[in-house]
Amino acid sequence: MSGIHVLRKFSTKPASRFRRSLFFSTFSKDLPRVRPYSSSISNHHKFFFSSHIWCFRQLPDWVSQKTTSIGVSVRHFSNSVETEKIHVQTGLNSNPLVIERIHNKDQETLGESVSRVEINVETLGGKVREESEAEKEAWRILEDAVVRYCGSPVGTVAANDPGDKLPLNYDQVFIRDFVPSALAFLLKGQGDIVRNFLLHTLQLQSWEKTVDCYSPGQGLMPASFKVRTVALDDNTTEEVLDPDFGESAIGRVAPVDSGLWWIILLRAYGKLTGDFSLQERIDVQTGIKLIMNLCLADGFDMFPTLLVTDGSCMIDRRMGIHGHPLEIQSLFYSALICSREMLSVNDSSKNLVRAINNRLSALSFHIREYYWVDIKKINEIYRYKTEEYSTDATNKFNIYPEQIPPWLMDWIPEQGGYLLGNLQPAHMDFRFFSLGNFWSVVSSLSTPKQNEAILNLIEAKWDDIIGNMPLKICYPALEYDDWRIITGSDPKNTPWSYHNSGSWPTLLWQFTLACMKMGRPELAEKAVALAEKRLMADRWPEYYDTRSGKFIGKQSRLYQTWTVAGYLTSKLLLANPEMASLLFWEEDYELLDICVCGLSKTGRKKCSRVAAKIHIR
């Protein structure tokens, strides 16, 4: 098996203590041997990954064709190696590097066997069936949206509307947007594009970046990237991957969910292809660790939930979700589970794995206990006493009963419930957020009883959440003074439009997966059939407007890729239930027994976790 890490820049800035220890302790024996081509580069220069990746066509064929498919196994090493020198230029004005390609004779056959991932559809449990006209057109659109870099597919553009003269950033590859496309390709038996995407976005993972003279934490994944053609001289042009970490985004929002989706997709790739060599690579293992270290960093927060700013996820505009939004918590929980599953446990990772286990336990308890609302819980909040100063307080977050919105009293069904959109001191966001609730079901962040209640609520409030086009991104919309104050009078997020309770067909695949996990595929089939009637005729819009989702969104892009991919993935999941089962998680009862609060030792207060178990088992 062969390994290649293309290092792109030198820096005279000394490496941080973290980077030095990480690099030399983890990589010292696993990276290819790299030395300056010219002696003018002194030995004390440290190197780091920049935010651009260059493709040079004069490199040998194996670099462009097999780099994304060759890895160094974490668990298997051999002393039998031979080297081959190649020249890689690190920038426009810098000297090239000489990188020695390492051949492992003992594993060459294994390396070649995974160089191209082909999946037999029969192994997916798929049955041969005739595709509808909508499916055939959807596949044509999805394939036309594929972006190539150095001749290899690396993702799909956000939208490919031929009539759009001002695409803004819709011509870029977004990490979150590509996830349904990736699953569609994987379920169709096409794994190369997903493997390429995972590796190239990993190379873009930020080690050094600056926004207004400030550098965010290591491990941040970009929101998107674009393949640009750059002129090197009058006769030569090359391709470069140009990422956006939020420094160009509207509002300069940080893409918190990008790294979480990347980890979730990495696990899905291994599950659906059987190719686990990718997640075992040294560079991939390090990428997982960097994301987890960033998410698990100590701060001032008192809660196990992840604290983020407004606009840090799918809802990437000001919508009052700053704090601890459910969408981020459900993705965070999934990423923690995936990381625990994929990380190789050794001396360098055992402390991180322990921290992941502890956070999983605390996070699941917090969400299940404090985010859940049903008619019984709402009545309890309605009778809350406030200003309680006690370790035994019932109203722990000092929630005022007047915060319960009038619409909720009559809207909540007797047999249903859902997880709150957000929870902070003296604040509960009672809006229903679809993605966060669906992914809580998929990941088992919510309990089995809560999962059933969430689907019961969807069924009971079908006209509100599904309507004429599935699915509402949140419910209800912010109107009047709430819209003016919370969104800042955002003209794109007017009531019942875009992120302010617009209807997004891409959410179909998360809903489908949640329904299939709970043994209720008929709900998903009903929603997919409803969408199928309009999507093709409406030219695959990004979102729909109005309370019932009747009109195409006023600023909706047409031929939106994740609308197409969400529909295709839903169809493929329904046709392959055994493969769908690989993408969700069952209840982990061991987490219920993990508690590091130490309350049992002090005798000051009993841990409430014990009492909560009776509601779960």
XYZ file of C-alpha atoms in Angstrom, residues 21-305:
285
model
C 3.537 17.530 19.778
C 0.707 16.376 17.534
C 2.837 16.230 14.431
C 5.969 14.619 15.779
C 4.270 12.201 18.189
C 1.592 11.051 15.759
C 3.167 11.441 12.351
C 6.869 10.915 12.881
C 6.928 7.317 11.738
C 3.949 7.396 9.384
C 4.351 10.396 7.077
C 6.302 10.079 3.832
C 9.839 11.385 4.097
C 9.946 14.981 2.842
C 13.002 17.149 2.306
C 13.515 20.534 0.580
C 14.473 20.299 -3.094
C 16.746 23.274 -2.666
C 19.247 23.673 0.137
C 18.236 27.307 0.420
C 15.373 26.199 2.672
C 16.793 25.815 6.122
C 16.050 22.938 8.473
C 14.330 25.067 11.069
C 11.363 25.887 8.808
C 8.178 24.291 9.998
C 5.465 23.306 7.562
C 1.720 23.425 7.842
C -1.332 22.937 5.675
C -2.600 26.044 3.933
C -6.186 26.649 2.936
C -5.541 25.989 -0.751
C -4.787 22.722 -2.525
C -3.088 22.821 -5.907
C -3.356 20.329 -8.739
C -0.388 20.137 -11.103
C -0.929 18.178 -14.264
C 2.762 17.423 -14.745
C 2.729 15.038 -11.766
C 2.743 11.292 -12.446
C -0.631 9.715 -13.179
C -0.757 7.859 -9.872
C -0.947 11.147 -7.950
C -4.149 12.331 -9.601
C -5.716 8.917 -10.022
C -4.832 7.074 -6.830
C -4.000 9.664 -4.176
C -7.546 9.588 -2.862
C -7.545 5.834 -2.659
C -4.220 5.113 -0.985
C -3.823 5.126 2.769
C -1.510 4.086 5.552
C -3.186 1.604 7.849
C -3.153 2.417 11.522
C -3.079 -1.192 12.583
C -0.805 -2.893 10.035
C 2.755 -1.956 9.211
C 5.587 -3.640 7.335
C 9.309 -3.098 7.268
C 9.504 -3.986 3.593
C 9.360 -0.680 1.694
C 10.830 0.959 -1.370
C 10.672 4.614 -2.405
C 10.018 6.596 -5.539
C 10.771 10.325 -5.756
C 8.315 12.817 -7.190
C 8.451 16.612 -7.371
C 5.607 18.684 -5.935
C 5.582 22.461 -6.169
C 4.240 24.048 -3.004
C 3.271 27.448 -4.331
C 3.784 29.998 -7.063
C 6.995 31.414 -5.658
C 8.301 28.607 -3.502
C 10.718 25.830 -4.261
C 9.331 22.377 -4.988
C 9.473 19.526 -2.509
C 10.805 16.105 -3.174
C 8.348 13.604 -1.721
C 9.296 9.984 -1.546
C 6.444 7.699 -2.466
C 6.527 4.775 -0.061
C 5.726 1.328 -1.404
C 4.786 -1.340 1.074
C 5.343 -4.632 -0.729
C 3.380 -6.626 1.827
C 0.256 -4.548 1.258
C 0.511 -3.458 -2.375
C -2.204 -5.854 -3.387
C -4.519 -4.583 -0.653
C -3.888 -0.985 -1.673
C -4.770 -1.712 -5.267
C -7.917 -3.563 -4.248
C -9.458 -0.437 -2.709
C -8.185 2.037 -5.275
C -11.613 2.097 -6.834
C -14.707 1.430 -4.771
C -17.364 -0.375 -6.763
C -20.462 -1.623 -5.000
C -22.596 -4.396 -6.362
C -26.171 -3.234 -6.056
C -27.174 -6.772 -5.131
C -25.005 -6.530 -2.033
C -27.058 -3.496 -1.021
C -30.135 -5.670 -0.953
C -31.526 -3.586 -3.801
C -34.230 -5.027 -5.979
C -34.303 -4.277 -9.674
C -37.167 -1.874 -10.249
C -38.141 0.522 -12.964
C -37.307 4.137 -12.193
C -39.958 6.783 -12.605
C -39.475 9.703 -14.994
C -38.831 11.955 -11.988
C -36.046 9.654 -10.785
C -34.459 9.492 -14.226
C -34.432 13.268 -14.528
C -33.151 13.603 -10.966
C -30.177 11.359 -11.735
C -29.381 13.398 -14.859
C -29.429 16.619 -12.838
C -27.311 15.115 -10.069
C -24.701 13.817 -12.495
C -24.579 17.189 -14.273
C -23.915 18.853 -10.905
C -20.744 16.818 -10.268
C -17.597 18.925 -9.814
C -14.257 17.545 -11.003
C -10.810 18.400 -9.732
C -7.763 17.125 -11.571
C -10.073 14.894 -13.561
C -11.660 13.213 -10.514
C -15.158 13.847 -9.086
C -14.981 15.634 -5.727
C -18.521 16.798 -5.004
C -21.618 18.485 -6.399
C -22.461 22.179 -6.754
C -25.220 23.572 -4.563
C -27.413 24.480 -7.536
C -27.097 24.185 -11.294
C -29.778 26.525 -12.597
C -28.940 27.451 -16.214
C -31.041 30.592 -15.921
C -29.213 31.900 -12.843
C -26.921 34.754 -13.944
C -25.742 35.566 -10.412
C -25.002 32.266 -8.648
C -23.289 33.877 -5.612
C -21.878 30.812 -3.809
C -24.391 28.309 -5.216
C -21.690 27.169 -7.660
C -19.587 25.865 -4.761
C -19.454 22.442 -3.104
C -20.936 22.657 0.413
C -20.157 19.964 2.945
C -23.683 19.851 4.409
C -25.315 20.054 0.971
C -23.228 17.195 -0.402
C -24.304 14.688 2.277
C -27.588 13.620 0.578
C -25.759 13.535 -2.784
C -23.083 11.319 -1.236
C -25.652 8.925 0.181
C -27.447 8.741 -3.173
C -24.181 7.866 -4.918
C -23.276 5.299 -2.252
C -26.679 3.629 -2.395
C -26.374 3.552 -6.173
C -23.009 1.791 -5.930
C -20.746 4.753 -6.785
C -18.226 5.263 -4.005
C -15.338 7.086 -5.701
C -16.820 10.559 -5.528
C -17.519 10.225 -1.798
C -14.021 8.964 -1.023
C -12.503 11.809 -3.045
C -14.715 14.351 -1.305
C -13.794 13.121 2.167
C -10.068 13.209 1.483
C -9.988 16.564 -0.292
C -12.081 18.292 2.359
C -9.794 16.741 4.958
C -6.832 18.392 3.252
C -8.719 21.684 3.429
C -9.258 21.288 7.172
C -7.998 24.471 8.669
C -4.613 24.406 10.339
C -3.806 28.041 9.651
C -6.441 30.653 8.785
C -7.160 34.252 9.606
C -10.315 36.351 9.599
C -9.670 40.011 10.412
C -6.368 39.171 12.124
C -7.970 36.437 14.229
C -7.384 32.715 13.803
C -10.196 30.356 14.874
C -9.425 27.006 16.445
C -7.670 24.146 14.736
C -9.853 21.505 13.189
C -12.518 23.767 11.694
C -13.869 22.363 8.432
C -14.812 24.736 5.611
C -18.425 25.480 4.791
C -17.697 25.033 1.098
C -15.013 25.028 -1.567
C -14.719 25.930 -5.223
C -12.438 24.589 -7.948
C -10.747 27.577 -9.545
C -8.412 27.748 -12.537
C -5.309 29.827 -11.847
C -2.820 31.063 -14.430
C 0.766 30.185 -13.542
C 2.203 31.878 -16.626
C 1.114 32.809 -20.126
C 0.830 29.195 -21.246
C 0.051 27.233 -18.077
C -3.064 27.089 -15.937
C -3.709 24.855 -12.957
C -6.657 24.008 -10.753
C -6.829 25.010 -7.095
C -9.332 24.168 -4.356
C -10.383 27.421 -2.719
C -12.267 26.913 0.585
C -14.589 29.256 2.452
C -14.396 28.961 6.242
C -17.015 31.657 6.708
C -14.788 34.611 5.883
C -16.768 35.199 2.665
C -20.167 33.996 3.852
C -23.096 36.342 4.335
C -22.851 37.436 7.961
C -19.430 35.760 8.330
C -20.963 32.779 10.124
C -18.760 29.893 11.251
C -19.669 26.503 9.711
C -19.982 24.576 12.983
C -21.955 21.735 11.413
C -19.465 21.062 8.573
C -17.060 19.021 10.677
C -19.939 17.125 12.289
C -21.444 16.183 8.904
C -17.986 15.183 7.643
C -17.569 12.668 10.473
C -21.109 11.312 9.959
C -20.468 10.877 6.228
C -17.123 9.176 6.889
C -18.887 6.516 8.950
C -21.639 6.131 6.355
C -19.016 5.588 3.639
C -17.452 2.729 5.583
C -20.798 1.168 6.438
C -22.191 1.259 2.899
C -19.026 0.256 1.015
C -17.312 -2.034 3.495
C -14.120 -0.049 2.874
C -12.923 0.771 6.388
C -9.350 1.450 5.286
C -10.218 5.118 4.733
C -11.148 5.787 8.360
C -8.012 3.917 9.511
C -5.615 6.237 7.687
C -3.316 8.321 9.869
C -4.429 11.612 8.316
C -8.123 10.731 8.659
C -7.675 9.666 12.285
C -5.939 12.976 12.954
C -8.741 14.891 11.250
C -11.306 13.223 13.523
C -9.213 14.073 16.578
C -8.883 17.728 15.567
C -12.652 18.104 15.129
C -13.354 16.380 18.439
C -10.740 18.412 20.305
C -12.314 21.589 18.938
C -15.819 20.515 19.996
C -14.753 19.221 23.411
C -12.550 22.189 24.346
C -13.176 23.513 27.846
C -15.070 26.770 28.137
C -17.307 28.762 30.438
C -20.497 26.896 29.580
C -22.264 24.993 32.366
C -24.040 22.568 30.046
C -22.859 19.594 27.941
C -24.520 21.074 24.863
